[in-house]
Short mmCIF file of C-alpha atoms in Angstrom, two decimals:
data_model
loop_
_atom_site.label_atom_id
_atom_site.label_comp_id
_atom_site.label_asym_id
_atom_site.label_seq_id
_atom_site.Cartn_x
_atom_site.Cartn_y
_atom_site.Cartn_z
CA MET A 1 44.41 88.07 41.14
CA VAL A 2 41.61 87.28 42.44
CA PRO A 3 40.69 88.76 46.16
CA ARG A 4 39.87 86.85 48.84
CA GLY A 5 37.08 88.53 50.30
CA ARG A 6 35.72 87.77 54.16
CA ASP A 7 34.60 84.54 54.99
CA ILE A 8 31.17 84.54 56.43
CA GLY A 9 30.38 80.54 56.56
CA HIS A 10 31.70 77.49 55.90
CA PHE A 11 29.58 74.25 56.00
CA LYS A 12 30.18 70.50 54.80
CA ILE A 13 28.85 69.14 51.23
CA GLY A 14 25.20 67.34 52.36
CA GLU A 15 24.72 69.66 55.87
CA LYS A 16 22.99 72.02 54.13
CA LYS A 17 21.91 71.50 50.54
CA THR A 18 24.07 73.93 47.99
CA LYS A 19 20.99 74.96 45.97
CA THR A 20 19.25 76.46 49.76
CA ILE A 21 22.52 78.29 50.57
CA LEU A 22 22.37 79.44 46.76
CA LYS A 23 18.61 80.94 47.11
CA ASP A 24 19.57 82.57 50.68
CA LEU A 25 22.23 84.35 48.91
CA GLU A 26 20.25 85.76 46.48
CA LYS A 27 17.51 86.82 48.59
CA LYS A 28 19.73 88.71 50.72
CA LYS A 29 21.20 90.64 47.88
CA PHE A 30 24.14 88.83 48.69
CA THR A 31 27.54 90.51 47.13
CA GLY A 32 30.63 87.79 47.23
CA TYR A 33 31.04 84.03 46.24
CA LEU A 34 29.96 80.74 46.94
CA ARG A 35 33.24 78.49 46.94
CA VAL A 36 32.41 74.49 46.31
CA THR A 37 35.59 72.47 47.05
CA ARG A 38 34.93 68.88 46.87
CA ARG A 39 36.41 65.13 45.92
CA THR A 40 33.69 63.49 43.83
CA GLU A 41 32.94 60.17 44.05
CA ASP A 42 35.27 58.48 41.52
CA GLY A 43 38.22 60.61 43.25
CA LYS A 44 38.58 63.77 41.42
CA LEU A 45 38.94 67.13 42.91
CA GLU A 46 36.72 69.78 42.05
CA ASP A 47 36.87 73.58 42.56
CA GLY A 48 34.36 76.08 41.88
CA TYR A 49 32.95 79.61 42.07
CA ILE A 50 29.68 81.26 42.15
CA LEU A 51 30.25 84.89 41.77
CA PHE A 52 27.42 87.41 42.92
CA ARG A 53 26.30 90.77 42.58
CA GLU A 54 23.91 92.39 44.99
CA GLY A 55 22.25 88.77 44.63
CA GLU A 56 22.40 88.49 41.14
CA ILE A 57 25.20 85.56 39.74
CA VAL A 58 27.39 87.11 37.50
CA LEU A 59 29.55 84.23 36.62
CA SER A 60 30.35 80.60 37.53
CA TYR A 61 32.99 77.94 36.76
CA LEU A 62 34.41 74.78 38.36
CA GLU A 63 37.38 73.05 37.38
CA GLU A 64 38.40 69.63 37.78
CA VAL A 65 41.57 69.91 38.94
CA GLY A 66 44.37 69.74 36.48
CA SER A 67 41.85 68.32 33.72
CA ARG A 68 39.16 70.40 32.20
CA VAL A 69 37.20 73.94 33.07
CA PHE A 70 33.13 73.82 33.18
CA GLU A 71 31.43 77.49 32.82
CA GLU A 72 27.97 78.76 33.61
CA LYS A 73 25.31 76.21 33.62
CA ASP A 74 27.55 73.14 33.41
CA ALA A 75 29.56 74.90 36.36
CA MET A 76 26.39 75.01 38.14
CA GLU A 77 24.90 71.66 37.90
CA ARG A 78 27.82 70.11 39.17
CA MET A 79 28.54 72.56 42.13
CA LEU A 80 24.56 71.90 42.94
CA SER A 81 24.63 68.07 43.07
CA ASP A 82 25.82 68.10 46.69
CA LYS A 83 27.62 64.69 45.55
CA GLY A 84 31.07 63.89 47.03
CA ASP A 85 33.10 65.12 49.99
CA GLY A 86 33.81 68.55 50.61
CA ILE A 87 33.34 71.99 52.08
CA ILE A 88 31.20 74.67 50.83
CA THR A 89 32.76 78.39 51.53
CA ILE A 90 30.58 81.83 51.75
CA SER A 91 33.28 84.83 51.17
CA GLU A 92 31.89 88.70 51.23
CA TYR A 93 33.34 91.12 48.74
CA SER A 94 33.20 95.16 49.09
CA ASP A 95 32.03 96.89 45.75
CA MET A 96 35.59 97.05 45.11
CA GLU A 97 36.44 93.46 45.25
CA VAL A 98 33.44 92.27 43.27
CA GLU A 99 34.84 94.61 40.23
CA ILE A 100 38.24 93.30 40.45
CA ALA A 101 36.86 89.95 40.66
CA MET A 102 34.88 90.58 37.67
CA GLU A 103 37.92 91.95 35.89
CA SER A 104 40.78 89.12 36.84
CA LEU A 105 38.41 85.73 36.70
CA PRO A 106 37.76 85.64 32.96
CA LYS A 107 41.75 86.17 32.44
CA LEU A 108 42.45 83.32 34.86
CA LEU A 109 40.08 80.72 33.51
CA GLU A 110 41.58 81.51 29.87
CA GLU A 111 45.20 81.19 31.99
CA THR A 112 43.85 77.32 33.63
CA LYS A 113 42.19 76.01 30.53
CA SER A 114 45.55 77.12 28.42
CA LYS A 115 47.66 75.08 31.64
CA ILE A 116 45.94 72.02 31.00
CA GLY A 117 45.46 72.49 27.49
CA GLN A 118 41.65 72.72 26.95
CA ARG A 119 39.96 74.69 24.39
CA THR A 120 38.91 78.50 24.77
CA GLU A 121 35.18 78.24 24.57
CA SER A 122 32.68 76.57 26.75
CA GLU A 123 32.09 72.86 26.41
#
């Protein structure tokens, strides 16, 4: 299970550029995650995470719910596009929580891909 963390900020998509938020978190040596949940212009639901440890991005993925998973560069591009209607959530982690998340997320990604029948390698 992935820790929830402590919510420290919420923004509507378009209220503040996701790229600006990302740069601020890197500068502040943030540990936790930025979550982007949105409905795309073509009606698909997307849920993505960017995991930080001391300001460094250590993992990013985005699920087009029930359809496919995007990882790393592809996930980042989709989350930074600021298109669609949704919310950005920023949640802070303790050192222990980030370790648990780094252990749990790769397993969760593989389970999600398996459920939706997607190949396990990055596309």
